[in-house]
């Protein structure tokens, strides 16, 4: 049995499909209101901030994949993410279940230095501090051998369907809707974006590779690292439209955040848009050289339905 904890989101859904295609059909989907993807899926409704509910979600599983996402709300993250991680670690230790954690890069410093699996944690705000806290909780549990686990870390998303990110919402969703794309902070800095289905497929592969455990892995991205200007140009080539973009200055987020909560929640992420954002995936591509990575052209074409 493989349990997907946080099965409703785009990462969890594609992970479930990849597990079913490639590794097992004995899958348990766990969320507050889980829904089947395949007829054989087992459903467990659970609140992972509740220790007893987490035990029910994990019990009997060989591998548990923690893919839970929360809305961009710092207070909510502070209340719920540490409780979830503590409960999942404890349940996996109790039942001898392997843990695969889907992580992000919010705890990394917002500098132009390339990010590797050994990059130190220097968060720029509350959400980054929460992510550093829960990653450290798991690293400590891995170090003291209380749980066999692996961390799969991804940069900012872009992708099809319900994928949520600044890039999707400000750039590609607006282009698809016939609107002018909006670029956060800078149009000419290199970006590292992960195609969400690639992230899920890579996580399934890592979770089913015994010697991958006990480590942190950066999930694979197209190494091209385009700027937003180049992504908009690519979208124009794909759609056959002449596209112009508007850059949203950092001051807009700072001032607007006083009145619009979501703008305020994004502020701590802005350092990664001031300069190049380079997410190094050499470790993964060296260990899994045959893994097919979706190119930006392929991904943008799928998003825009061209």
PDB file of C-alpha atoms in Angstrom:
ATOM      1  CA  UNK A   1       0.000   0.000   0.000  1.00  0.00           C
ATOM      2  CA  UNK A   2       1.216   3.458  -0.949  1.00  0.00           C
ATOM      3  CA  UNK A   3      -0.552   6.381   0.758  1.00  0.00           C
ATOM      4  CA  UNK A   4      -0.746   9.839  -0.820  1.00  0.00           C
ATOM      5  CA  UNK A   5      -1.238  12.369   1.981  1.00  0.00           C
ATOM      6  CA  UNK A   6      -2.701  15.474   0.384  1.00  0.00           C
ATOM      7  CA  UNK A   7      -4.203  13.709  -2.601  1.00  0.00           C
ATOM      8  CA  UNK A   8      -6.457  16.491  -3.903  1.00  0.00           C
ATOM      9  CA  UNK A   9      -3.838  18.861  -5.317  1.00  0.00           C
ATOM     10  CA  UNK A  10      -2.188  18.737  -8.757  1.00  0.00           C
ATOM     11  CA  UNK A  11       1.010  17.197  -7.352  1.00  0.00           C
ATOM     12  CA  UNK A  12      -0.863  14.493  -5.449  1.00  0.00           C
ATOM     13  CA  UNK A  13      -3.165  13.686  -8.354  1.00  0.00           C
ATOM     14  CA  UNK A  14      -0.381  13.253 -10.903  1.00  0.00           C
ATOM     15  CA  UNK A  15       1.684  11.320  -8.348  1.00  0.00           C
ATOM     16  CA  UNK A  16      -1.246   8.921  -7.924  1.00  0.00           C
ATOM     17  CA  UNK A  17      -1.498   8.416 -11.676  1.00  0.00           C
ATOM     18  CA  UNK A  18       2.230   7.704 -11.963  1.00  0.00           C
ATOM     19  CA  UNK A  19       2.195   5.256  -9.060  1.00  0.00           C
ATOM     20  CA  UNK A  20      -0.723   3.443 -10.704  1.00  0.00           C
ATOM     21  CA  UNK A  21       0.922   3.428 -14.157  1.00  0.00           C
ATOM     22  CA  UNK A  22       4.347   2.296 -13.046  1.00  0.00           C
ATOM     23  CA  UNK A  23       4.619   0.968  -9.499  1.00  0.00           C
ATOM     24  CA  UNK A  24       1.441  -0.207  -7.737  1.00  0.00           C
ATOM     25  CA  UNK A  25      -2.342  -0.242  -7.899  1.00  0.00           C
ATOM     26  CA  UNK A  26      -2.632  -0.555  -4.136  1.00  0.00           C
ATOM     27  CA  UNK A  27      -3.047   3.166  -3.401  1.00  0.00           C
ATOM     28  CA  UNK A  28      -4.681   5.042  -0.540  1.00  0.00           C
ATOM     29  CA  UNK A  29      -5.742   8.652  -1.121  1.00  0.00           C
ATOM     30  CA  UNK A  30      -5.832  10.820   1.986  1.00  0.00           C
ATOM     31  CA  UNK A  31      -7.247  14.316   2.376  1.00  0.00           C
ATOM     32  CA  UNK A  32     -10.107  16.038   4.122  1.00  0.00           C
ATOM     33  CA  UNK A  33     -12.407  15.115   1.198  1.00  0.00           C
ATOM     34  CA  UNK A  34     -10.603  12.567  -0.987  1.00  0.00           C
ATOM     35  CA  UNK A  35     -11.932  11.514  -4.379  1.00  0.00           C
ATOM     36  CA  UNK A  36     -11.007   8.473  -6.438  1.00  0.00           C
ATOM     37  CA  UNK A  37      -8.798   8.791  -9.487  1.00  0.00           C
ATOM     38  CA  UNK A  38      -8.865   5.041 -10.234  1.00  0.00           C
ATOM     39  CA  UNK A  39     -11.551   2.515  -9.330  1.00  0.00           C
ATOM     40  CA  UNK A  40      -9.140   0.623  -7.093  1.00  0.00           C
ATOM     41  CA  UNK A  41      -8.111   3.648  -4.994  1.00  0.00           C
ATOM     42  CA  UNK A  42      -8.826   3.440  -1.281  1.00  0.00           C
ATOM     43  CA  UNK A  43     -10.140   6.657   0.278  1.00  0.00           C
ATOM     44  CA  UNK A  44      -9.396   7.877   3.795  1.00  0.00           C
ATOM     45  CA  UNK A  45     -10.743  11.223   5.013  1.00  0.00           C
ATOM     46  CA  UNK A  46      -8.297  12.639   7.546  1.00  0.00           C
ATOM     47  CA  UNK A  47      -7.105  15.887   9.078  1.00  0.00           C
ATOM     48  CA  UNK A  48      -3.335  15.467   9.402  1.00  0.00           C
ATOM     49  CA  UNK A  49      -3.186  17.965  12.263  1.00  0.00           C
ATOM     50  CA  UNK A  50      -4.985  15.258  14.302  1.00  0.00           C
ATOM     51  CA  UNK A  51      -2.557  12.527  15.500  1.00  0.00           C
ATOM     52  CA  UNK A  52      -5.187   9.784  15.594  1.00  0.00           C
ATOM     53  CA  UNK A  53      -6.457  10.630  12.118  1.00  0.00           C
ATOM     54  CA  UNK A  54      -2.865  10.611  10.839  1.00  0.00           C
ATOM     55  CA  UNK A  55      -2.350   7.162  12.330  1.00  0.00           C
ATOM     56  CA  UNK A  56      -5.403   5.904  10.429  1.00  0.00           C
ATOM     57  CA  UNK A  57      -4.095   7.472   7.233  1.00  0.00           C
ATOM     58  CA  UNK A  58      -0.633   5.901   7.504  1.00  0.00           C
ATOM     59  CA  UNK A  59      -1.296   2.516   9.126  1.00  0.00           C
ATOM     60  CA  UNK A  60      -0.650  -0.399   6.795  1.00  0.00           C
ATOM     61  CA  UNK A  61       1.271   1.659   4.217  1.00  0.00           C
ATOM     62  CA  UNK A  62       4.673   0.711   2.916  1.00  0.00           C
ATOM     63  CA  UNK A  63       5.304   4.262   1.654  1.00  0.00           C
ATOM     64  CA  UNK A  64       3.571   7.554   2.490  1.00  0.00           C
ATOM     65  CA  UNK A  65       3.974  10.608   0.259  1.00  0.00           C
ATOM     66  CA  UNK A  66       3.411  13.924   2.050  1.00  0.00           C
ATOM     67  CA  UNK A  67       2.234  16.380  -0.635  1.00  0.00           C
ATOM     68  CA  UNK A  68      -0.087  18.649   1.361  1.00  0.00           C
ATOM     69  CA  UNK A  69      -0.358  22.263   0.221  1.00  0.00           C
ATOM     70  CA  UNK A  70      -1.957  25.162   2.084  1.00  0.00           C
ATOM     71  CA  UNK A  71      -3.193  28.586   0.925  1.00  0.00           C
ATOM     72  CA  UNK A  72      -0.680  31.453   1.040  1.00  0.00           C
ATOM     73  CA  UNK A  73      -1.429  32.409   4.633  1.00  0.00           C
ATOM     74  CA  UNK A  74       1.518  32.697   7.035  1.00  0.00           C
ATOM     75  CA  UNK A  75      -0.542  32.228  10.188  1.00  0.00           C
ATOM     76  CA  UNK A  76      -2.198  29.123   8.770  1.00  0.00           C
ATOM     77  CA  UNK A  77       1.190  27.682   7.802  1.00  0.00           C
ATOM     78  CA  UNK A  78       2.537  28.315  11.307  1.00  0.00           C
ATOM     79  CA  UNK A  79      -0.422  26.542  12.895  1.00  0.00           C
ATOM     80  CA  UNK A  80      -0.757  23.567  10.612  1.00  0.00           C
ATOM     81  CA  UNK A  81       2.441  22.555   8.822  1.00  0.00           C
ATOM     82  CA  UNK A  82       4.562  21.778  11.932  1.00  0.00           C
ATOM     83  CA  UNK A  83       1.682  19.793  13.457  1.00  0.00           C
ATOM     84  CA  UNK A  84       1.220  17.821  10.242  1.00  0.00           C
ATOM     85  CA  UNK A  85       4.912  17.029   9.923  1.00  0.00           C
ATOM     86  CA  UNK A  86       5.182  15.949  13.564  1.00  0.00           C
ATOM     87  CA  UNK A  87       2.172  13.678  13.247  1.00  0.00           C
ATOM     88  CA  UNK A  88       3.287  12.147   9.942  1.00  0.00           C
ATOM     89  CA  UNK A  89       6.811  11.478  11.225  1.00  0.00           C
ATOM     90  CA  UNK A  90       5.416   9.872  14.379  1.00  0.00           C
ATOM     91  CA  UNK A  91       2.927   7.732  12.461  1.00  0.00           C
ATOM     92  CA  UNK A  92       5.534   6.582   9.938  1.00  0.00           C
ATOM     93  CA  UNK A  93       7.907   5.695  12.782  1.00  0.00           C
ATOM     94  CA  UNK A  94       5.109   3.824  14.577  1.00  0.00           C
ATOM     95  CA  UNK A  95       4.154   1.680  11.581  1.00  0.00           C
ATOM     96  CA  UNK A  96       7.540   1.344   9.873  1.00  0.00           C
ATOM     97  CA  UNK A  97       6.332   3.325   6.854  1.00  0.00           C
ATOM     98  CA  UNK A  98       8.781   5.044   4.516  1.00  0.00           C
ATOM     99  CA  UNK A  99       8.153   8.779   4.068  1.00  0.00           C
ATOM    100  CA  UNK A 100       8.564  10.790   0.860  1.00  0.00           C
ATOM    101  CA  UNK A 101       8.220  14.532   1.487  1.00  0.00           C
ATOM    102  CA  UNK A 102       7.429  16.978  -1.324  1.00  0.00           C
ATOM    103  CA  UNK A 103       9.189  20.205  -0.343  1.00  0.00           C
ATOM    104  CA  UNK A 104       9.709  23.681  -1.828  1.00  0.00           C
ATOM    105  CA  UNK A 105      12.534  26.243  -1.827  1.00  0.00           C
ATOM    106  CA  UNK A 106      11.052  28.944   0.408  1.00  0.00           C
ATOM    107  CA  UNK A 107      13.757  28.336   3.022  1.00  0.00           C
ATOM    108  CA  UNK A 108      16.593  29.079   0.612  1.00  0.00           C
ATOM    109  CA  UNK A 109      18.213  32.539   0.521  1.00  0.00           C
ATOM    110  CA  UNK A 110      16.915  34.828  -2.216  1.00  0.00           C
ATOM    111  CA  UNK A 111      20.289  35.249  -3.912  1.00  0.00           C
ATOM    112  CA  UNK A 112      21.656  34.529  -7.374  1.00  0.00           C
ATOM    113  CA  UNK A 113      23.891  31.724  -6.058  1.00  0.00           C
ATOM    114  CA  UNK A 114      22.825  28.411  -7.638  1.00  0.00           C
ATOM    115  CA  UNK A 115      20.755  26.301  -5.262  1.00  0.00           C
ATOM    116  CA  UNK A 116      21.896  22.743  -4.603  1.00  0.00           C
ATOM    117  CA  UNK A 117      20.806  20.082  -2.130  1.00  0.00           C
ATOM    118  CA  UNK A 118      23.445  21.395   0.305  1.00  0.00           C
ATOM    119  CA  UNK A 119      22.313  25.044   0.191  1.00  0.00           C
ATOM    120  CA  UNK A 120      21.790  26.332   3.733  1.00  0.00           C
ATOM    121  CA  UNK A 121      18.447  27.542   5.013  1.00  0.00           C
ATOM    122  CA  UNK A 122      18.181  31.366   5.161  1.00  0.00           C
ATOM    123  CA  UNK A 123      14.455  32.138   4.910  1.00  0.00           C
ATOM    124  CA  UNK A 124      13.252  35.640   4.081  1.00  0.00           C
ATOM    125  CA  UNK A 125       9.929  35.561   5.926  1.00  0.00           C
ATOM    126  CA  UNK A 126       7.368  33.666   7.956  1.00  0.00           C
ATOM    127  CA  UNK A 127       6.444  31.035   5.371  1.00  0.00           C
ATOM    128  CA  UNK A 128      10.113  30.359   4.653  1.00  0.00           C
ATOM    129  CA  UNK A 129      10.785  29.905   8.356  1.00  0.00           C
ATOM    130  CA  UNK A 130       7.943  27.373   8.577  1.00  0.00           C
ATOM    131  CA  UNK A 131       9.338  25.425   5.627  1.00  0.00           C
ATOM    132  CA  UNK A 132      12.809  25.455   7.203  1.00  0.00           C
ATOM    133  CA  UNK A 133      11.306  24.247  10.472  1.00  0.00           C
ATOM    134  CA  UNK A 134       9.449  21.278   9.006  1.00  0.00           C
ATOM    135  CA  UNK A 135      12.320  20.271   6.708  1.00  0.00           C
ATOM    136  CA  UNK A 136      14.660  20.349   9.708  1.00  0.00           C
ATOM    137  CA  UNK A 137      12.204  18.237  11.723  1.00  0.00           C
ATOM    138  CA  UNK A 138      12.356  15.568   9.042  1.00  0.00           C
ATOM    139  CA  UNK A 139      16.126  15.819   8.587  1.00  0.00           C
ATOM    140  CA  UNK A 140      16.544  15.295  12.333  1.00  0.00           C
ATOM    141  CA  UNK A 141      14.257  12.247  12.240  1.00  0.00           C
ATOM    142  CA  UNK A 142      16.244  10.857   9.306  1.00  0.00           C
ATOM    143  CA  UNK A 143      19.517  11.469  11.155  1.00  0.00           C
ATOM    144  CA  UNK A 144      18.411   9.661  14.309  1.00  0.00           C
ATOM    145  CA  UNK A 145      17.017   6.764  12.230  1.00  0.00           C
ATOM    146  CA  UNK A 146      13.514   7.072  13.661  1.00  0.00           C
ATOM    147  CA  UNK A 147      12.081   7.097  10.131  1.00  0.00           C
ATOM    148  CA  UNK A 148      13.322   6.110   6.677  1.00  0.00           C
ATOM    149  CA  UNK A 149      12.580   9.135   4.533  1.00  0.00           C
ATOM    150  CA  UNK A 150      13.559  11.230   1.552  1.00  0.00           C
ATOM    151  CA  UNK A 151      13.033  14.907   0.696  1.00  0.00           C
ATOM    152  CA  UNK A 152      12.025  15.844  -2.860  1.00  0.00           C
ATOM    153  CA  UNK A 153      12.443  19.599  -3.362  1.00  0.00           C
ATOM    154  CA  UNK A 154      10.969  21.643  -6.212  1.00  0.00           C
ATOM    155  CA  UNK A 155      11.263  25.291  -7.308  1.00  0.00           C
ATOM    156  CA  UNK A 156       8.308  27.371  -8.490  1.00  0.00           C
ATOM    157  CA  UNK A 157       5.651  25.489 -10.422  1.00  0.00           C
ATOM    158  CA  UNK A 158       4.309  25.948 -13.893  1.00  0.00           C
ATOM    159  CA  UNK A 159       1.921  23.451 -15.371  1.00  0.00           C
ATOM    160  CA  UNK A 160      -1.450  22.421 -16.724  1.00  0.00           C
ATOM    161  CA  UNK A 161      -4.870  22.269 -15.105  1.00  0.00           C
ATOM    162  CA  UNK A 162      -5.127  23.564 -11.547  1.00  0.00           C
ATOM    163  CA  UNK A 163      -1.437  24.337 -11.100  1.00  0.00           C
ATOM    164  CA  UNK A 164      -1.067  27.383  -8.853  1.00  0.00           C
ATOM    165  CA  UNK A 165       1.943  29.705  -8.913  1.00  0.00           C
ATOM    166  CA  UNK A 166       2.816  33.315  -9.643  1.00  0.00           C
ATOM    167  CA  UNK A 167       4.032  32.324 -13.081  1.00  0.00           C
ATOM    168  CA  UNK A 168       0.859  30.473 -13.978  1.00  0.00           C
ATOM    169  CA  UNK A 169      -1.541  33.068 -12.578  1.00  0.00           C
ATOM    170  CA  UNK A 170       0.245  36.236 -13.757  1.00  0.00           C
ATOM    171  CA  UNK A 171       1.671  35.048 -17.060  1.00  0.00           C
ATOM    172  CA  UNK A 172       0.215  31.943 -18.658  1.00  0.00           C
ATOM    173  CA  UNK A 173      -3.337  32.095 -17.301  1.00  0.00           C
ATOM    174  CA  UNK A 174      -3.623  35.700 -18.476  1.00  0.00           C
ATOM    175  CA  UNK A 175      -2.249  34.892 -21.919  1.00  0.00           C
ATOM    176  CA  UNK A 176      -4.705  32.025 -22.204  1.00  0.00           C
ATOM    177  CA  UNK A 177      -7.528  34.408 -21.256  1.00  0.00           C
ATOM    178  CA  UNK A 178      -6.460  36.944 -23.899  1.00  0.00           C
ATOM    179  CA  UNK A 179      -5.085  39.365 -21.322  1.00  0.00           C
ATOM    180  CA  UNK A 180      -1.719  41.119 -21.061  1.00  0.00           C
ATOM    181  CA  UNK A 181       0.730  39.034 -18.977  1.00  0.00           C
ATOM    182  CA  UNK A 182       2.153  40.526 -15.793  1.00  0.00           C
ATOM    183  CA  UNK A 183       5.763  39.865 -14.826  1.00  0.00           C
ATOM    184  CA  UNK A 184       6.809  40.004 -11.158  1.00  0.00           C
ATOM    185  CA  UNK A 185       9.747  42.378 -10.460  1.00  0.00           C
ATOM    186  CA  UNK A 186      12.027  41.633 -13.433  1.00  0.00           C
ATOM    187  CA  UNK A 187      11.621  40.378 -16.999  1.00  0.00           C
ATOM    188  CA  UNK A 188      15.280  39.631 -17.746  1.00  0.00           C
ATOM    189  CA  UNK A 189      16.433  37.347 -14.936  1.00  0.00           C
ATOM    190  CA  UNK A 190      16.829  33.592 -15.462  1.00  0.00           C
ATOM    191  CA  UNK A 191      14.076  31.409 -13.986  1.00  0.00           C
ATOM    192  CA  UNK A 192      14.005  27.800 -12.821  1.00  0.00           C
ATOM    193  CA  UNK A 193      10.482  26.412 -13.101  1.00  0.00           C
ATOM    194  CA  UNK A 194       9.372  22.817 -12.596  1.00  0.00           C
ATOM    195  CA  UNK A 195       6.650  21.281 -14.786  1.00  0.00           C
ATOM    196  CA  UNK A 196       4.247  19.875 -12.193  1.00  0.00           C
ATOM    197  CA  UNK A 197       3.697  16.470 -13.856  1.00  0.00           C
ATOM    198  CA  UNK A 198       7.496  16.031 -14.053  1.00  0.00           C
ATOM    199  CA  UNK A 199       7.785  16.794 -10.336  1.00  0.00           C
ATOM    200  CA  UNK A 200       5.183  14.147  -9.498  1.00  0.00           C
ATOM    201  CA  UNK A 201       6.707  11.510 -11.774  1.00  0.00           C
ATOM    202  CA  UNK A 202      10.166  12.146 -10.363  1.00  0.00           C
ATOM    203  CA  UNK A 203       8.864  11.887  -6.804  1.00  0.00           C
ATOM    204  CA  UNK A 204       7.234   8.535  -7.582  1.00  0.00           C
ATOM    205  CA  UNK A 205      10.532   7.312  -9.028  1.00  0.00           C
ATOM    206  CA  UNK A 206      12.545   8.455  -6.014  1.00  0.00           C
ATOM    207  CA  UNK A 207      10.028   6.948  -3.601  1.00  0.00           C
ATOM    208  CA  UNK A 208      10.449   3.587  -5.303  1.00  0.00           C
ATOM    209  CA  UNK A 209      14.265   3.683  -5.461  1.00  0.00           C
ATOM    210  CA  UNK A 210      15.623   2.171  -2.219  1.00  0.00           C
ATOM    211  CA  UNK A 211      19.053   3.810  -2.373  1.00  0.00           C
ATOM    212  CA  UNK A 212      17.503   7.284  -2.811  1.00  0.00           C
ATOM    213  CA  UNK A 213      16.347   7.391   0.811  1.00  0.00           C
ATOM    214  CA  UNK A 214      18.149   9.276   3.546  1.00  0.00           C
ATOM    215  CA  UNK A 215      18.843  12.196   1.203  1.00  0.00           C
ATOM    216  CA  UNK A 216      17.473  15.411  -0.284  1.00  0.00           C
ATOM    217  CA  UNK A 217      16.864  15.524  -4.044  1.00  0.00           C
ATOM    218  CA  UNK A 218      16.210  18.497  -6.307  1.00  0.00           C
ATOM    219  CA  UNK A 219      13.502  17.472  -8.764  1.00  0.00           C
ATOM    220  CA  UNK A 220      14.300  17.842 -12.478  1.00  0.00           C
ATOM    221  CA  UNK A 221      13.698  20.984 -14.519  1.00  0.00           C
ATOM    222  CA  UNK A 222      14.397  21.966 -18.114  1.00  0.00           C
ATOM    223  CA  UNK A 223      17.955  23.369 -17.834  1.00  0.00           C
ATOM    224  CA  UNK A 224      17.231  26.184 -20.302  1.00  0.00           C
ATOM    225  CA  UNK A 225      16.331  28.704 -17.548  1.00  0.00           C
ATOM    226  CA  UNK A 226      14.502  31.290 -19.677  1.00  0.00           C
ATOM    227  CA  UNK A 227      13.684  34.822 -18.552  1.00  0.00           C
ATOM    228  CA  UNK A 228      10.074  35.979 -18.331  1.00  0.00           C
ATOM    229  CA  UNK A 229      10.657  38.050 -21.475  1.00  0.00           C
ATOM    230  CA  UNK A 230      11.721  34.872 -23.255  1.00  0.00           C
ATOM    231  CA  UNK A 231       8.754  32.905 -21.895  1.00  0.00           C
ATOM    232  CA  UNK A 232       6.338  35.560 -23.139  1.00  0.00           C
ATOM    233  CA  UNK A 233       8.104  35.546 -26.513  1.00  0.00           C
ATOM    234  CA  UNK A 234       7.796  31.744 -26.594  1.00  0.00           C
ATOM    235  CA  UNK A 235       4.090  31.994 -25.792  1.00  0.00           C
ATOM    236  CA  UNK A 236       3.713  34.459 -28.666  1.00  0.00           C
ATOM    237  CA  UNK A 237       5.426  32.079 -31.076  1.00  0.00           C
ATOM    238  CA  UNK A 238       3.168  29.235 -29.939  1.00  0.00           C
ATOM    239  CA  UNK A 239      -0.078  31.217 -30.141  1.00  0.00           C
ATOM    240  CA  UNK A 240       0.822  33.274 -33.206  1.00  0.00           C
ATOM    241  CA  UNK A 241       0.066  36.465 -31.289  1.00  0.00           C
ATOM    242  CA  UNK A 242       2.197  39.533 -30.638  1.00  0.00           C
ATOM    243  CA  UNK A 243       2.368  39.624 -26.863  1.00  0.00           C
ATOM    244  CA  UNK A 244       3.453  42.517 -24.676  1.00  0.00           C
ATOM    245  CA  UNK A 245       3.919  42.308 -20.925  1.00  0.00           C
ATOM    246  CA  UNK A 246       3.827  44.656 -17.941  1.00  0.00           C
ATOM    247  CA  UNK A 247       6.400  44.398 -15.143  1.00  0.00           C
ATOM    248  CA  UNK A 248       4.981  44.656 -11.629  1.00  0.00           C
ATOM    249  CA  UNK A 249       7.561  46.547  -9.524  1.00  0.00           C
ATOM    250  CA  UNK A 250       8.458  45.360  -6.061  1.00  0.00           C
ATOM    251  CA  UNK A 251       6.952  48.540  -4.569  1.00  0.00           C
ATOM    252  CA  UNK A 252       3.532  47.495  -5.833  1.00  0.00           C
ATOM    253  CA  UNK A 253       3.661  44.354  -3.721  1.00  0.00           C
ATOM    254  CA  UNK A 254       4.960  46.288  -0.732  1.00  0.00           C
ATOM    255  CA  UNK A 255       2.296  48.996  -0.865  1.00  0.00           C
ATOM    256  CA  UNK A 256      -0.506  46.796  -2.138  1.00  0.00           C
ATOM    257  CA  UNK A 257       0.150  44.282   0.606  1.00  0.00           C
ATOM    258  CA  UNK A 258      -1.212  46.779   3.124  1.00  0.00           C
ATOM    259  CA  UNK A 259      -4.611  46.509   1.486  1.00  0.00           C
ATOM    260  CA  UNK A 260      -4.657  43.147  -0.307  1.00  0.00           C
ATOM    261  CA  UNK A 261      -3.611  40.235   1.861  1.00  0.00           C
ATOM    262  CA  UNK A 262      -2.390  38.013  -0.973  1.00  0.00           C
ATOM    263  CA  UNK A 263       0.043  40.679  -2.204  1.00  0.00           C
ATOM    264  CA  UNK A 264       1.460  40.926   1.289  1.00  0.00           C
ATOM    265  CA  UNK A 265       1.884  37.142   1.482  1.00  0.00           C
ATOM    266  CA  UNK A 266       3.962  37.158  -1.714  1.00  0.00           C
ATOM    267  CA  UNK A 267       6.425  39.826  -0.521  1.00  0.00           C
ATOM    268  CA  UNK A 268       8.867  37.443   1.142  1.00  0.00           C
ATOM    269  CA  UNK A 269       9.287  35.576  -2.166  1.00  0.00           C
ATOM    270  CA  UNK A 270      10.273  38.651  -4.174  1.00  0.00           C
ATOM    271  CA  UNK A 271      14.063  38.378  -3.638  1.00  0.00           C
ATOM    272  CA  UNK A 272      14.086  35.356  -5.946  1.00  0.00           C
ATOM    273  CA  UNK A 273      12.708  37.550  -8.761  1.00  0.00           C
ATOM    274  CA  UNK A 274      15.269  40.360  -8.417  1.00  0.00           C
ATOM    275  CA  UNK A 275      18.050  38.267  -9.921  1.00  0.00           C
ATOM    276  CA  UNK A 276      18.681  34.912 -11.543  1.00  0.00           C
ATOM    277  CA  UNK A 277      17.010  31.985  -9.793  1.00  0.00           C
ATOM    278  CA  UNK A 278      19.107  28.899 -10.541  1.00  0.00           C
ATOM    279  CA  UNK A 279      17.909  25.536  -9.217  1.00  0.00           C
ATOM    280  CA  UNK A 280      20.604  22.912  -9.781  1.00  0.00           C
ATOM    281  CA  UNK A 281      19.359  19.387 -10.551  1.00  0.00           C
ATOM    282  CA  UNK A 282      22.682  17.744 -11.394  1.00  0.00           C
ATOM    283  CA  UNK A 283      22.318  15.152  -8.660  1.00  0.00           C
ATOM    284  CA  UNK A 284      18.996  13.873 -10.040  1.00  0.00           C
ATOM    285  CA  UNK A 285      19.999  13.901 -13.710  1.00  0.00           C
ATOM    286  CA  UNK A 286      23.227  12.053 -12.882  1.00  0.00           C
ATOM    287  CA  UNK A 287      21.424   9.339 -10.904  1.00  0.00           C
ATOM    288  CA  UNK A 288      18.430   9.078 -13.290  1.00  0.00           C
ATOM    289  CA  UNK A 289      19.854   9.992 -16.722  1.00  0.00           C
ATOM    290  CA  UNK A 290      16.950   8.457 -18.644  1.00  0.00           C
ATOM    291  CA  UNK A 291      14.232  10.521 -16.975  1.00  0.00           C
ATOM    292  CA  UNK A 292      12.372  12.553 -19.649  1.00  0.00           C
ATOM    293  CA  UNK A 293      12.092  16.232 -18.703  1.00  0.00           C
ATOM    294  CA  UNK A 294       9.375  18.342 -20.326  1.00  0.00           C
ATOM    295  CA  UNK A 295      10.835  21.261 -22.269  1.00  0.00           C
ATOM    296  CA  UNK A 296       9.497  24.780 -21.741  1.00  0.00           C
ATOM    297  CA  UNK A 297       8.185  24.776 -25.302  1.00  0.00           C
ATOM    298  CA  UNK A 298       6.292  21.541 -24.690  1.00  0.00           C
ATOM    299  CA  UNK A 299       4.949  22.769 -21.367  1.00  0.00           C
ATOM    300  CA  UNK A 300       3.836  26.197 -22.547  1.00  0.00           C
ATOM    301  CA  UNK A 301       2.211  24.624 -25.608  1.00  0.00           C
ATOM    302  CA  UNK A 302       0.180  22.321 -23.367  1.00  0.00           C
ATOM    303  CA  UNK A 303      -0.843  25.117 -20.988  1.00  0.00           C
ATOM    304  CA  UNK A 304      -2.020  27.356 -23.812  1.00  0.00           C
ATOM    305  CA  UNK A 305      -3.752  24.531 -25.634  1.00  0.00           C
ATOM    306  CA  UNK A 306      -1.948  25.376 -28.855  1.00  0.00           C
TER     307      UNK A 306
END
